Short mmCIF file of C-alpha atoms in Angstrom, two decimals:
data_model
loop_
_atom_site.label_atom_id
_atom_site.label_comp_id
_atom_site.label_asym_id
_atom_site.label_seq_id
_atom_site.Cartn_x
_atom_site.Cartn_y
_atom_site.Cartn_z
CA UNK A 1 -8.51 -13.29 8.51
CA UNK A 2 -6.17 -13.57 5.46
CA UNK A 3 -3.95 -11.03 4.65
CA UNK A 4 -2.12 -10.77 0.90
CA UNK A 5 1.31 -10.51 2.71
CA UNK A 6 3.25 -10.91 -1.63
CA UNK A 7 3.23 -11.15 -5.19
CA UNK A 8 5.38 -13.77 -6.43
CA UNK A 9 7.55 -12.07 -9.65
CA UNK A 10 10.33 -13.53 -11.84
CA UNK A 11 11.83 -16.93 -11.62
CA UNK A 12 15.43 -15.96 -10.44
CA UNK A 13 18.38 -18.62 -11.56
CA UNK A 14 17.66 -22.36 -12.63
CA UNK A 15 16.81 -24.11 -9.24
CA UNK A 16 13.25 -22.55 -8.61
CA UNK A 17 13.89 -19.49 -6.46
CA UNK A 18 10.94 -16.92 -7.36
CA UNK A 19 11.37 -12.99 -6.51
CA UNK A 20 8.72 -11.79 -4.81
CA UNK A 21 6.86 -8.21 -3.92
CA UNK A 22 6.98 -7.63 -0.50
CA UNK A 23 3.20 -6.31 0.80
CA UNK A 24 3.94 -6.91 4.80
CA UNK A 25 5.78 -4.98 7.27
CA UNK A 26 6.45 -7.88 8.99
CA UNK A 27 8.41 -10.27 6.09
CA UNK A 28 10.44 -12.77 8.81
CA UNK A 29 7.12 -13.33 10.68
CA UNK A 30 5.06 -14.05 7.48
CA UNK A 31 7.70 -15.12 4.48
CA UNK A 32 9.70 -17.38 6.50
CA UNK A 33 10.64 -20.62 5.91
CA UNK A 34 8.11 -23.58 6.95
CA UNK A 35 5.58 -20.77 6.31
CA UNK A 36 2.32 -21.78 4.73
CA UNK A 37 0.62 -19.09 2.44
CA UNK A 38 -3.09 -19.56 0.50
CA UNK A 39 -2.72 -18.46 -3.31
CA UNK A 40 -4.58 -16.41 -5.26
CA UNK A 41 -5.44 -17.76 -7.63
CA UNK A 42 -6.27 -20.44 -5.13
CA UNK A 43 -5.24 -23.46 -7.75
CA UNK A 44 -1.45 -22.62 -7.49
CA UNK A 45 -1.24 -23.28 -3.57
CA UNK A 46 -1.35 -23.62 -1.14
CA UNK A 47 2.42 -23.11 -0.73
CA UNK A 48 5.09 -24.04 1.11
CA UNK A 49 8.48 -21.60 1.64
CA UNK A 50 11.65 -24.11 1.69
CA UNK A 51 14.20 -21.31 2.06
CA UNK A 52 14.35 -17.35 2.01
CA UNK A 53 17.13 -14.93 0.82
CA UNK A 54 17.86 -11.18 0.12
CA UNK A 55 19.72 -11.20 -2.98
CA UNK A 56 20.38 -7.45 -4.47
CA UNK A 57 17.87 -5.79 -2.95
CA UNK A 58 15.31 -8.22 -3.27
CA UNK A 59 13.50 -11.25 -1.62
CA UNK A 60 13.85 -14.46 -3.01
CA UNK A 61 12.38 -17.38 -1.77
CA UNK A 62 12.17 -20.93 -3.05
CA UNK A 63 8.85 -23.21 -2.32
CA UNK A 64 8.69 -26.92 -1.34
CA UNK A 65 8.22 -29.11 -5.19
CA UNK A 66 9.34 -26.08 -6.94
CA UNK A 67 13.07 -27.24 -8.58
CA UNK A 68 13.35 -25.67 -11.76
CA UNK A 69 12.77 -22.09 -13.71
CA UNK A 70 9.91 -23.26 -15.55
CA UNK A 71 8.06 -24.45 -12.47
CA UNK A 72 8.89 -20.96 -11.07
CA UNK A 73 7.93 -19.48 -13.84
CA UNK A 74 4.52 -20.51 -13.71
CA UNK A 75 3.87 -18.83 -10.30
CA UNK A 76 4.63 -15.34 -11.68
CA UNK A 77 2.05 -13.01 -10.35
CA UNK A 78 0.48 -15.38 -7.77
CA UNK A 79 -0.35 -13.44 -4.42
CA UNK A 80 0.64 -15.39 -1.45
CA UNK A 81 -2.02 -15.01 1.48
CA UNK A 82 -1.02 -15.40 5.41
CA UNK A 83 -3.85 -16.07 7.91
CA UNK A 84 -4.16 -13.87 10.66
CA UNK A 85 -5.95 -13.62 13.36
CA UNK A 86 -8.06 -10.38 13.55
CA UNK A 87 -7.26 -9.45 17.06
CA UNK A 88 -3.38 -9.24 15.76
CA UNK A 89 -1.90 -5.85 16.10
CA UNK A 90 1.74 -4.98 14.23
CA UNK A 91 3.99 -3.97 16.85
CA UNK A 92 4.90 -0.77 15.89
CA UNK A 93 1.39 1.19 17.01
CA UNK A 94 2.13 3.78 13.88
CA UNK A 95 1.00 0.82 11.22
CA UNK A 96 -2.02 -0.69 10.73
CA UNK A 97 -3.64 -3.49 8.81
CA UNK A 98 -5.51 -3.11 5.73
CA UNK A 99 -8.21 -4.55 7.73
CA UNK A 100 -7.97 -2.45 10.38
CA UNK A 101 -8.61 0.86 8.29
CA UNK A 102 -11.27 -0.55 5.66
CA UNK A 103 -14.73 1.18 6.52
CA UNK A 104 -13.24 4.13 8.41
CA UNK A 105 -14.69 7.55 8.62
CA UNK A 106 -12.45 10.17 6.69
CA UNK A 107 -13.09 13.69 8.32
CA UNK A 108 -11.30 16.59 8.44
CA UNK A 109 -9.65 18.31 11.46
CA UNK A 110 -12.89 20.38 12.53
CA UNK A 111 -14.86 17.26 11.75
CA UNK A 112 -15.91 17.86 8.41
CA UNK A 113 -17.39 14.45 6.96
CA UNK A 114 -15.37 13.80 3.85
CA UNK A 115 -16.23 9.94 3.30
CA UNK A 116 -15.33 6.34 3.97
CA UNK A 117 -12.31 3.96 2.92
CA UNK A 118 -13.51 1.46 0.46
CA UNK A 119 -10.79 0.12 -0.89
CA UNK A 120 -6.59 0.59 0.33
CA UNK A 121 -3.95 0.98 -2.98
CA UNK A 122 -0.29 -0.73 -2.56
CA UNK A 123 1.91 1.45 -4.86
CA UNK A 124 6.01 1.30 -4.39
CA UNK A 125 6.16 5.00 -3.23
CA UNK A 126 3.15 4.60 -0.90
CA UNK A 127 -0.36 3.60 0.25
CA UNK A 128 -3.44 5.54 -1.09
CA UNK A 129 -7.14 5.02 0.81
CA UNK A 130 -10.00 4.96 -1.48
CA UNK A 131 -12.64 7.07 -0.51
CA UNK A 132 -15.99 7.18 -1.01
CA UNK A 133 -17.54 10.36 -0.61
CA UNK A 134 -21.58 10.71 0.37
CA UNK A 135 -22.51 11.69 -3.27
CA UNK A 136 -20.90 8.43 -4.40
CA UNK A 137 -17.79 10.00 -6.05
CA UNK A 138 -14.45 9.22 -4.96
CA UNK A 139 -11.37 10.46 -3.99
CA UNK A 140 -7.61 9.14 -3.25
CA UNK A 141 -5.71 10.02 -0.17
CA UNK A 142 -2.25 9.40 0.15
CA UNK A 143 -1.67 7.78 3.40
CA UNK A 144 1.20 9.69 4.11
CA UNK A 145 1.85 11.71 7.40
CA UNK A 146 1.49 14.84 6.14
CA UNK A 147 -2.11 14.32 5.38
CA UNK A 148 -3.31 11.30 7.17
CA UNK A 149 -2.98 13.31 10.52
CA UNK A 150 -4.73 10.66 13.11
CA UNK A 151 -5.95 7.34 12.62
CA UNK A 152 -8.38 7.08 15.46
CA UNK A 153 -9.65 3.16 15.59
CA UNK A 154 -11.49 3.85 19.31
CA UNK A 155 -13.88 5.82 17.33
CA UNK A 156 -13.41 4.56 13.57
CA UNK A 157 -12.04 7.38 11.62
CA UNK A 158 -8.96 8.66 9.95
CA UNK A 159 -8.09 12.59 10.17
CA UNK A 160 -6.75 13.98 7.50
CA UNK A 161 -5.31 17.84 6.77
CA UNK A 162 -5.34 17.36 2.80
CA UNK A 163 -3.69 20.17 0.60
CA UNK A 164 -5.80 22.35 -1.10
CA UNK A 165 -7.01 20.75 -4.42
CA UNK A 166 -7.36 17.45 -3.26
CA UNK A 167 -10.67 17.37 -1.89
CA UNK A 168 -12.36 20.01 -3.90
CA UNK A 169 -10.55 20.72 -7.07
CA UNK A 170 -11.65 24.16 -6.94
CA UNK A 171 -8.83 25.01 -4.26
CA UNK A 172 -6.27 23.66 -6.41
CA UNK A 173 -3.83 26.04 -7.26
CA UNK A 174 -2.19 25.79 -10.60
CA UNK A 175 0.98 27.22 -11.53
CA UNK A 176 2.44 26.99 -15.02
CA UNK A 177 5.97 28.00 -15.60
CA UNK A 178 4.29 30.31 -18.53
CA UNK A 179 2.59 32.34 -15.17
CA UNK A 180 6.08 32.21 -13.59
CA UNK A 181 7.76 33.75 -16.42
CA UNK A 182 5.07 36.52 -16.94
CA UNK A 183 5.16 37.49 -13.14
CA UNK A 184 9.24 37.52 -13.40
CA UNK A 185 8.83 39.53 -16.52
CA UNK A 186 6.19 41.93 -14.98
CA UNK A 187 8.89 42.45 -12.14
CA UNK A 188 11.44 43.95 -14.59
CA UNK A 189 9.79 45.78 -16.01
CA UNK A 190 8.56 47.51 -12.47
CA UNK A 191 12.12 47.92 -12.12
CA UNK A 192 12.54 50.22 -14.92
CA UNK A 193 10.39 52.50 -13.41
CA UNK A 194 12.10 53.03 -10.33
#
């Protein structure tokens, strides 16, 4: 099974070192060096990392033929692809593969069917499932641990205990800092009473 495990960004410097967007958990198992990683798109790999680095925060790593900016350069936004084999598990049992949670049942606590994970979103600040709810409609769910209760793979599904308003928009409850100031002013003016 292949996993997209980076994105390759800048070139960094003049000797061919590339930054790159972390998308594992697992970096010094799959963005070693001697590691070799599929491309997307597939005509830029496959290739091979020569040498890895954290330089201000950030990953760099430099690939075997790559020497110089430009040839750096021209990898910019090439996803680099680990195999994997399915059975894998990450060790820490509170993360999962994208593969693992594709297809799962979302349901509520009391078992309320709310839909199925089609798709999973990388963003910096977090992971959000794409779900596709029986009408066809969908709906994104912040897989964070304050919703995302249980992920439950025995019996394929993922629990969730969303907020109100992000299921049904109905629920949602808006406040306006025009309602604010009209219940503070309300409040005064109680207080005149008194």
């Amino acid at each position: 099974m292949q996993l997209v495990v980076a994105r390759i960004g800048r070139a960094h410097g003049i000797k061919g070192e590339v930054t790159v967007e972390v998308r594992t958990d697992e970096p010094e198992l799959r963005l070693g060096p001697g590691a070799v990683l599929a491309t997307e798109p597939a005509s830029t790999g496959p290739l091979t990392i020569e040498t890895g680095r954290v330089h201000s925060g950030r990953l760099l790593l430099r690939f075997e033929g790559v020497r110089d900016r430009t040839a750096a350069e021209a990898l910019r936004n090439t996803l680099l692809i680990s195999e994997v084999d399915p059975e894998e598990l990450p060790e820490d049992p509170e993360e999962f593969y994208d593969h693992q949670l594709m297809d799962l049942d979302v349901v509520l606590a009391d078992g309320t069917e709310i839909g199925r994970i089609t798709e999973i979103t990388h963003l910096p600040s977090q992971d959000l499932f794409i779900v596709e709810r029986p009408d066809g409609t969908e709906v994104m769910i912040p897989f964070v641990e304050e919703i995302v209760s249980e992920i439950d793979l025995e019996e394929q599904r993922a629990v969730i205990t969303p907020p109100p308003g992000l299921i049904d928009e109905s629920e949602a409850v808006v406040v306006s800092s025009r309602d604010e100031e009209a219940a503070a002013a309300d409040g005064a003016e109680g207080g005149k009473d008194a």
